[in-house]
CSV table of C-alpha atoms in Angstrom, one decimal:
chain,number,residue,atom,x,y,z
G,15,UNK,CA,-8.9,-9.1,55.8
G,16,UNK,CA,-6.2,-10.9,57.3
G,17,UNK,CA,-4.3,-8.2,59.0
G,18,UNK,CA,-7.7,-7.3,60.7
G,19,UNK,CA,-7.5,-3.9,59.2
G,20,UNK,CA,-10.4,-3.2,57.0
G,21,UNK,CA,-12.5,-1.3,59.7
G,22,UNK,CA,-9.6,1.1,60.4
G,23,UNK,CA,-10.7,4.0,58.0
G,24,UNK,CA,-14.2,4.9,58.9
G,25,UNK,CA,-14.9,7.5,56.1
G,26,UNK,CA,-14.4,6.9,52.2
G,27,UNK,CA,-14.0,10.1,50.3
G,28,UNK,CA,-13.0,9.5,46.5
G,29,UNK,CA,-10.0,12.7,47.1
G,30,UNK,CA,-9.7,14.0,50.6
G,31,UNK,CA,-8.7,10.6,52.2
G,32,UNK,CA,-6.1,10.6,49.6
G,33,UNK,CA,-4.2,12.4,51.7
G,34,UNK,CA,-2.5,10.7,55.2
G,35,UNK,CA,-2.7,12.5,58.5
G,36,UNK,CA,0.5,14.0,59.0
G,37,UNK,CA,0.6,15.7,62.7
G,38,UNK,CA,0.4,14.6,66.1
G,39,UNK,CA,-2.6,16.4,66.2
G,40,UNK,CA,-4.1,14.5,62.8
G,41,UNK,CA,-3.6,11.3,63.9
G,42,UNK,CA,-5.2,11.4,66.9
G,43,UNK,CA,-8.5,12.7,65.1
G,44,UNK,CA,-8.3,10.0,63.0
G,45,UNK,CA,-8.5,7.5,65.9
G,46,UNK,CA,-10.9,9.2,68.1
G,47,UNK,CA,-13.2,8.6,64.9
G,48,UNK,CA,-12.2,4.8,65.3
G,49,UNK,CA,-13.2,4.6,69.0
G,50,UNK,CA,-16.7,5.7,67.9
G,51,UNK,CA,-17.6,1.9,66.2
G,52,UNK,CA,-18.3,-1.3,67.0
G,53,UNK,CA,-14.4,-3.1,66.4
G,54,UNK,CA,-12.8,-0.4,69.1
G,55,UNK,CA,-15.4,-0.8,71.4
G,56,UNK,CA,-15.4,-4.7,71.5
G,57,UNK,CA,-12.5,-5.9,70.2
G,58,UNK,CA,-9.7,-3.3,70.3
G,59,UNK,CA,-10.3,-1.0,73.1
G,60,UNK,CA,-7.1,-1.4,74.3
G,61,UNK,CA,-5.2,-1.1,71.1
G,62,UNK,CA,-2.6,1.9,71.4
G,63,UNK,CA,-2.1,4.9,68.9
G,64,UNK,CA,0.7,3.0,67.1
G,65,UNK,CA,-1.0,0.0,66.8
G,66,UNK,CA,-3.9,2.1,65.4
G,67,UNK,CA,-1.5,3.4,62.4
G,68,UNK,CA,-0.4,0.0,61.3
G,69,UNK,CA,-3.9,-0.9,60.3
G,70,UNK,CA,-5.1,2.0,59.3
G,71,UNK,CA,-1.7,2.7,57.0
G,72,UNK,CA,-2.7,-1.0,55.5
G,73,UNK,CA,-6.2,-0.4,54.6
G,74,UNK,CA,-4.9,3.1,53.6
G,75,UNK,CA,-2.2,1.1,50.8
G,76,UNK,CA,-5.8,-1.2,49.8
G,77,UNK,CA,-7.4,1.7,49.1
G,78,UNK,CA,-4.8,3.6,47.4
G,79,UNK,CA,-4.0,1.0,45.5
G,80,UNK,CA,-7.5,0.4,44.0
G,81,UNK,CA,-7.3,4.0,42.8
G,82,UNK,CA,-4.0,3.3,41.0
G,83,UNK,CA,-5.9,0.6,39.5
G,84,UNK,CA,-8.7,2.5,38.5
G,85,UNK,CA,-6.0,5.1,36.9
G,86,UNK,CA,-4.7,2.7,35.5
G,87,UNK,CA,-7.7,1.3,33.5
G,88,UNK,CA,-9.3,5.3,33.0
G,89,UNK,CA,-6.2,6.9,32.2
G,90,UNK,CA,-5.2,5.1,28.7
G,91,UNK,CA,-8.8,3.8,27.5
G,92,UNK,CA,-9.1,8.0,27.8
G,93,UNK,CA,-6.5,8.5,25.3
G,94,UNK,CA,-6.6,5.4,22.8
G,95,UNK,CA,-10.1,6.4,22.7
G,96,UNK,CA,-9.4,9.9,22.0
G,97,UNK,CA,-6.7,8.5,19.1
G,98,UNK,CA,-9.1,6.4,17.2
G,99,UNK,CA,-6.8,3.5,18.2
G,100,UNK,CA,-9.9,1.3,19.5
G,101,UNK,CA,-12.2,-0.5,17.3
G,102,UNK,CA,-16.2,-0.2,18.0
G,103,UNK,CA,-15.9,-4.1,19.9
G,104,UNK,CA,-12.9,-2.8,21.9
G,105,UNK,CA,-14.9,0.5,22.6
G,106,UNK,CA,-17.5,-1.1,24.4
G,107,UNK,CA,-15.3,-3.9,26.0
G,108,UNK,CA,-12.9,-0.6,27.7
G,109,UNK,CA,-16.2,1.2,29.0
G,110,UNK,CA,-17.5,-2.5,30.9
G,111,UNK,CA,-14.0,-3.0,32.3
G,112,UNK,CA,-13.8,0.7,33.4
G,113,UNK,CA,-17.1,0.7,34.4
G,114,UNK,CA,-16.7,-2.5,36.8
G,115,UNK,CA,-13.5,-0.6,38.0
G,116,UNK,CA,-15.8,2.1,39.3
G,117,UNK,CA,-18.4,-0.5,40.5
G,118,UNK,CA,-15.9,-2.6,43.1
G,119,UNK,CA,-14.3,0.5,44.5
G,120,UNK,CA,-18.3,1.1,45.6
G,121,UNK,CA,-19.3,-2.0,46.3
G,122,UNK,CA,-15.5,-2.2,49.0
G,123,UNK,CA,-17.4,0.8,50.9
G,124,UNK,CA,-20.5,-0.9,50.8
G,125,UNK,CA,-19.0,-3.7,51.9
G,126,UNK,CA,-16.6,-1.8,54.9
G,127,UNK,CA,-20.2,0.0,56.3
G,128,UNK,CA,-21.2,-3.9,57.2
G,129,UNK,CA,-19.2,-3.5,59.8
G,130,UNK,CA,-19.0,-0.1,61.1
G,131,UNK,CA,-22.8,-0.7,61.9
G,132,UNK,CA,-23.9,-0.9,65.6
G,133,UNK,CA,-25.6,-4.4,66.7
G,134,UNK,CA,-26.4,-3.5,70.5
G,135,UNK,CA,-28.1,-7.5,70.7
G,136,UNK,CA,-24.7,-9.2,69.3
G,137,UNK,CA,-21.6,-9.7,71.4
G,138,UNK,CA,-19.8,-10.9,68.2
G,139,UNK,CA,-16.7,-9.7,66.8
G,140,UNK,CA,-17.5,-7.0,64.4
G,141,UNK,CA,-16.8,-8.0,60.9
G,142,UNK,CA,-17.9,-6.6,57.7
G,143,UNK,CA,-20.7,-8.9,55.8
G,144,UNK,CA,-19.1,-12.2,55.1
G,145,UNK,CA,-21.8,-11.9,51.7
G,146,UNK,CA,-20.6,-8.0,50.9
G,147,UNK,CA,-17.1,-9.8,51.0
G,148,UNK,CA,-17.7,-12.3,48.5
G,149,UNK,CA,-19.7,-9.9,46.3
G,150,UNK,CA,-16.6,-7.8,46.6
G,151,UNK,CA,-14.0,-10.2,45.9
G,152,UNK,CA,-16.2,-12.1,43.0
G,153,UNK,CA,-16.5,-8.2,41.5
G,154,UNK,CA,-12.6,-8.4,41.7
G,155,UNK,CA,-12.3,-11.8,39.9
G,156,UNK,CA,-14.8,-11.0,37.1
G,157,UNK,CA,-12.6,-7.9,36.2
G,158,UNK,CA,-9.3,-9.8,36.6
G,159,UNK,CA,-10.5,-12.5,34.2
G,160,UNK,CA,-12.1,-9.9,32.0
G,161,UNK,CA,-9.0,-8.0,31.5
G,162,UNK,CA,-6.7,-11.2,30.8
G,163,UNK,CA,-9.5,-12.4,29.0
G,164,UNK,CA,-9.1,-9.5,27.0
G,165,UNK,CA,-5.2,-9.4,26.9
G,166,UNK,CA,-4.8,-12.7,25.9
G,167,UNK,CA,-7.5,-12.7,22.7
G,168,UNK,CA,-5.0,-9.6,21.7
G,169,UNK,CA,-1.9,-10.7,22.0
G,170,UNK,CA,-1.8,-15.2,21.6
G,171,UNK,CA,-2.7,-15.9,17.7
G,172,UNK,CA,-5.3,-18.5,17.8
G,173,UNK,CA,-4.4,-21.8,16.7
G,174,UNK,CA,-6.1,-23.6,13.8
G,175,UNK,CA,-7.3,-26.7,15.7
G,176,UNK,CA,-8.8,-29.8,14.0
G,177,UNK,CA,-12.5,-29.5,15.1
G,178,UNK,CA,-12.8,-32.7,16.4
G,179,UNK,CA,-15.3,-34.7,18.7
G,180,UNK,CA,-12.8,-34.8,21.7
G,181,UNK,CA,-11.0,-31.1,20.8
G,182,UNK,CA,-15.2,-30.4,21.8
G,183,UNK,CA,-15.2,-32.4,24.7
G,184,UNK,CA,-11.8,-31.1,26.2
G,185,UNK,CA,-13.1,-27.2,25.1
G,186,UNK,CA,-16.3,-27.6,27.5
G,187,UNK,CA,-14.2,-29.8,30.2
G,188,UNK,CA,-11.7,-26.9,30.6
G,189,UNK,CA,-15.0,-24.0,30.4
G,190,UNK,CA,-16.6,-26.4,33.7
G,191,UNK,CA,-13.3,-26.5,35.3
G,192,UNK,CA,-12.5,-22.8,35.1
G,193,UNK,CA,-16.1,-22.1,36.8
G,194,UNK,CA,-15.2,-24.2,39.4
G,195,UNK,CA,-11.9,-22.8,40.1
G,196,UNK,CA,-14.2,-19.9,40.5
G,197,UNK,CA,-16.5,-21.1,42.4
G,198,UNK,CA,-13.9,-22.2,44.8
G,199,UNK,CA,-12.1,-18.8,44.9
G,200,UNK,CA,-14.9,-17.0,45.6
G,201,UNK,CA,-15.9,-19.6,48.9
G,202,UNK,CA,-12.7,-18.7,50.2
G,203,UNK,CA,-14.1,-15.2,50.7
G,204,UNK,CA,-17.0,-16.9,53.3
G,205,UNK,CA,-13.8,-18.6,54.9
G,206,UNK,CA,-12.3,-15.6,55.4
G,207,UNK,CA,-15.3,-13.7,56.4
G,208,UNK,CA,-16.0,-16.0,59.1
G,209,UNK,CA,-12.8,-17.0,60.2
G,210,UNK,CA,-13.9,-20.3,59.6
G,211,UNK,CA,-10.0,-21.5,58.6
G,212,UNK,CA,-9.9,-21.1,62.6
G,213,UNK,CA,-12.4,-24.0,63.3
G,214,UNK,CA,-11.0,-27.4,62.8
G,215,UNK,CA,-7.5,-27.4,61.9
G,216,UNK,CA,-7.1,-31.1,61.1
G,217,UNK,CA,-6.8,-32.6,58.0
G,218,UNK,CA,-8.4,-34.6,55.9
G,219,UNK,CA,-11.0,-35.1,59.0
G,220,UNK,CA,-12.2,-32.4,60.6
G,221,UNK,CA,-11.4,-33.1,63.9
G,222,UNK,CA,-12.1,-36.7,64.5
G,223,UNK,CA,-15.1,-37.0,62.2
G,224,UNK,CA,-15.4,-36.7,58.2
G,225,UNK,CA,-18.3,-35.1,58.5
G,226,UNK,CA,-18.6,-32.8,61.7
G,227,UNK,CA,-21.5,-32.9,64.0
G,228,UNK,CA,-22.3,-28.8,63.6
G,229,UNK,CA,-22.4,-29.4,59.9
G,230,UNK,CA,-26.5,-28.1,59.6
G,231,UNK,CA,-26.4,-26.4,63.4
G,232,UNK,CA,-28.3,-23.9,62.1
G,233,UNK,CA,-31.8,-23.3,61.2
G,234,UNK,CA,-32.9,-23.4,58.4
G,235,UNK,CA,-30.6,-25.5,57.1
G,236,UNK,CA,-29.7,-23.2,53.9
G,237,UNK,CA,-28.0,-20.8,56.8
G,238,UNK,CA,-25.3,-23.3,57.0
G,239,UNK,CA,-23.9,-23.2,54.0
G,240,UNK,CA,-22.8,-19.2,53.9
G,241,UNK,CA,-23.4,-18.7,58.0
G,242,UNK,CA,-22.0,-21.8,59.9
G,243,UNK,CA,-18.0,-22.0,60.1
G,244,UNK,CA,-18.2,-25.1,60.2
G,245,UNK,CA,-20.2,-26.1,56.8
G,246,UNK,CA,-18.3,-23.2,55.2
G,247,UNK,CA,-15.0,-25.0,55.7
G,248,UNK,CA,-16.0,-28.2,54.6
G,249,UNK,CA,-17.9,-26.7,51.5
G,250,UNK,CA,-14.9,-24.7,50.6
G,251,UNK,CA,-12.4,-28.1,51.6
G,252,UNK,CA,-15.0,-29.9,49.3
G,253,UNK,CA,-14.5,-27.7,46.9
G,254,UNK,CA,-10.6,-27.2,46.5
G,255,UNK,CA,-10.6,-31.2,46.3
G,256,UNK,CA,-13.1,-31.5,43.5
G,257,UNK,CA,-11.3,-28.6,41.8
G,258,UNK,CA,-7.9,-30.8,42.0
G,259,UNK,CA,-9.5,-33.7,40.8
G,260,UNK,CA,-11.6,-32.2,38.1
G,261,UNK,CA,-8.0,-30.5,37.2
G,262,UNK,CA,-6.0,-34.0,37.4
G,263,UNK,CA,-8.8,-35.5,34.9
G,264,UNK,CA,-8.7,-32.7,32.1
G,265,UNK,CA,-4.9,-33.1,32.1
G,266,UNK,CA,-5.0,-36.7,31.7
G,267,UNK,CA,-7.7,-36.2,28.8
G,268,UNK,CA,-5.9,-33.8,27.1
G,269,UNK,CA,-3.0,-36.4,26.7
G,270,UNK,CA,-4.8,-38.4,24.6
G,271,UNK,CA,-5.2,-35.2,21.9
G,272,UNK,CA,-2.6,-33.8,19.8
G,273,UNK,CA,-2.3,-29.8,21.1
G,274,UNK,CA,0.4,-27.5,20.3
G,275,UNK,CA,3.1,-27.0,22.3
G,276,UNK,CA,2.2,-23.8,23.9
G,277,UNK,CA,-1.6,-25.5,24.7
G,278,UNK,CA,0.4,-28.4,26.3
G,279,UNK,CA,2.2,-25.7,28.6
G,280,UNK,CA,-0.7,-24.3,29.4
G,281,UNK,CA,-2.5,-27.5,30.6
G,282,UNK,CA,0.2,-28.9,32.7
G,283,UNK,CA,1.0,-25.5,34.1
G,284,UNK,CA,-2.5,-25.6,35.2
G,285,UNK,CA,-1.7,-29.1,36.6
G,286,UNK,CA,1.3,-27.2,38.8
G,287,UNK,CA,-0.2,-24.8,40.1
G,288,UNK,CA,-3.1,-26.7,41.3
G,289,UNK,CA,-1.0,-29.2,43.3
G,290,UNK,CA,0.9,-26.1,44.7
G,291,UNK,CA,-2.7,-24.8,45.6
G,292,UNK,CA,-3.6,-27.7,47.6
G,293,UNK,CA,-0.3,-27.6,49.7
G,294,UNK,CA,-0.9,-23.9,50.7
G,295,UNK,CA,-4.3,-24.8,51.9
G,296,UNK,CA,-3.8,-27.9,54.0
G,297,UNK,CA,-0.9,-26.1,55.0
G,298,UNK,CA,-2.5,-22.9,56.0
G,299,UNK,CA,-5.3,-25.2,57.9
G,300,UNK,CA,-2.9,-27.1,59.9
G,301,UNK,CA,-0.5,-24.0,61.2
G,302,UNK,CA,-3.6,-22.2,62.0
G,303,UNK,CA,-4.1,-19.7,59.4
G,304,UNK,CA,-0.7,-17.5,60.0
G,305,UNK,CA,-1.0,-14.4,57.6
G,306,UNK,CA,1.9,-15.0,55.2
G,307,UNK,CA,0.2,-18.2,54.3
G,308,UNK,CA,-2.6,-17.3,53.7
G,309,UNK,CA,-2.2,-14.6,52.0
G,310,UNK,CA,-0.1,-17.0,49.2
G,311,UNK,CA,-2.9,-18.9,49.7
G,312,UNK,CA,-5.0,-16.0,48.3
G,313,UNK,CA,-2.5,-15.3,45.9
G,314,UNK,CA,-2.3,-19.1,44.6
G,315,UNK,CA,-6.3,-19.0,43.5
G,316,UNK,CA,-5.8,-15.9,41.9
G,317,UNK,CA,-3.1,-17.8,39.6
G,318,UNK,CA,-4.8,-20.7,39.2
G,319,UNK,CA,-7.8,-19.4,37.9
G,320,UNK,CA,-5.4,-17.3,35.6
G,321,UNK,CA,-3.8,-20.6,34.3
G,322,UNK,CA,-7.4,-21.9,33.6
G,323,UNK,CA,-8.1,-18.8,31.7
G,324,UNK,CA,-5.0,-19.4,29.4
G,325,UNK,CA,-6.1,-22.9,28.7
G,326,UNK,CA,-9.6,-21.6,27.8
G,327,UNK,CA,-7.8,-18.6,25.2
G,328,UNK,CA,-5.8,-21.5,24.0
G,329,UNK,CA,-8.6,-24.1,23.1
G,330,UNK,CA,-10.6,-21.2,21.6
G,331,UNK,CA,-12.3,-21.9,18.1
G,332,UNK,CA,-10.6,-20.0,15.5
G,333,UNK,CA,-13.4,-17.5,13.8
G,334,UNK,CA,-14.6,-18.6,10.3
């Protein structure tokens, strides 16, 4: 999304497009097919050929790389299975994790169409469906966490934790956390879809104000909060500060409980990375979104969320 390259490959096809052009001849098919949709017409009609293969070779490595993925998942649930080497839980846990592997590499065409779709009363920049996005993303962060999820209840023994009142307390606190880390991830995807990093790159105001004028320019209001640039950026800077907070508070709560030392790790590794989280995103803001940046930014949510999940395997209840 940040290279501006998702629109480059107008066709999916789960085989044939697994294959790069490879002539003179090839690649100039290829973008003739481009100059038939919306983003050649309006926005790059005066890219060159070359330009043309750097995008298209990026999207190309997305794409290919979502069918290692998929390989990757398919390929040894196939032959454990065929070994007797899962269990009837496991059985059923492998088919929903290969199963949502199938589902996002659908649901990234479905998303990619959004924008190859002609919209002769718009003079916007063509971009794919800023709601297909998140959908898309949020499908890719459900089976991420799934498959740690799933890693880490094989692999990290479970400790035997006193049962107490506050163990209970810091249990639900780190469950409401990790859903807002979540939640927070997945607003990043409405950023991103609307470029809305791009709109006030001031911080903590936005621009002069605390609360912008444009906040609810659109009508109705409940637009504003997944159409308006403006109220997605604050939503989402709303967001990554409550997360912080809420992150800051469950650290200092767990100090008051006795947790092994490996749950300990866990919770101020959480504490870390959420600090370095915050950096990368004021940061980002204020240099005006530059792609390396962001794209740790990207990264950094991707980990936190992954440090939350390890404080969730860590505080599970031990099975009686």
């Amino acid at each position: 999304r940040l290279t501006e390259s998702g629109l480059s490959m107008v066709d999916w096809h789960l085989v044939k497009e697994m294959k790069p052009p490879r002539t003179q001849q090839e690649w100039e098919a290829e973008f003739q097919k481009y100059q038939q949709f919306p983003e050649f017409k309006i926005l790059n009609h005066e890219m060159t050929l070359t330009e043309f293969k750097f995008i298209w070779y990026m999207e190309y490595s997305h794409r290919m790389w979502g069918r290692v993925v998929g390989l990757a998942y398919i390929l040894p649930a196939a032959y454990f299975w065929r070994k007797g080497w899962l269990s009837r839980p496991m059985k059923g846990c492998v088919l929903a994790l290969c199963g949502l592997v199938c589902f996002q590499g659908l649901l990234g065409w479905y998303m990619v169409k959004s924008g190859l779709e002609e919209k002769p009363d718009s003079y916007d920049i063509p971009r794919v469906s800023q709601y297909r996005l998140a959908a898309h993303l949020g499908s890719a962060l459900v089976l991420y966490s799934a498959s740690l999820w799933t890693g880490l209840s094989l692999l990290l023994p479970r400790h035997k934790l006193p049962e107490t009142h506050q163990l209970l307390r810091l249990r639900q606190f780190a469950h409401g956390t990790t859903a807002l880390i979540f939640l927070t991830a997945l607003s990043g995807a409405f950023v991103a879809g609307l470029d809305a990093g791009l709109v006030y790159n001031s911080f903590p105001k936005m621009g002069e104000r605390w609360i912008p004028d444009d906040l609810l320019a659109f009508s109705p209001m409940l637009r504003n909060i997944f159409e308006n640039p403006t109220t997605v950026q604050f939503d989402h800077r709303i967001l990554g500060i409550t997360s912080v907070t809420a992150v800051t508070a469950l650290y200092l709560f767990s100090r008051k409980i006795p947790l092994p030392r490996r749950t300990r790790m866990a919770v101020t590794s959480l504490l870390a990375v959420a600090c370095m989280q915050v950096g990368l995103g004021v940061s980002t803001l204020l240099l005006y979104v530059p792609t390396p940046l962001a794209a740790t930014h990207q990264s950094g949510s991707l980990v936190l969320l992954s440090m939350a999940l390890w404080l969730m395997s860590e505080l599970r209840r031990v099975p009686k």
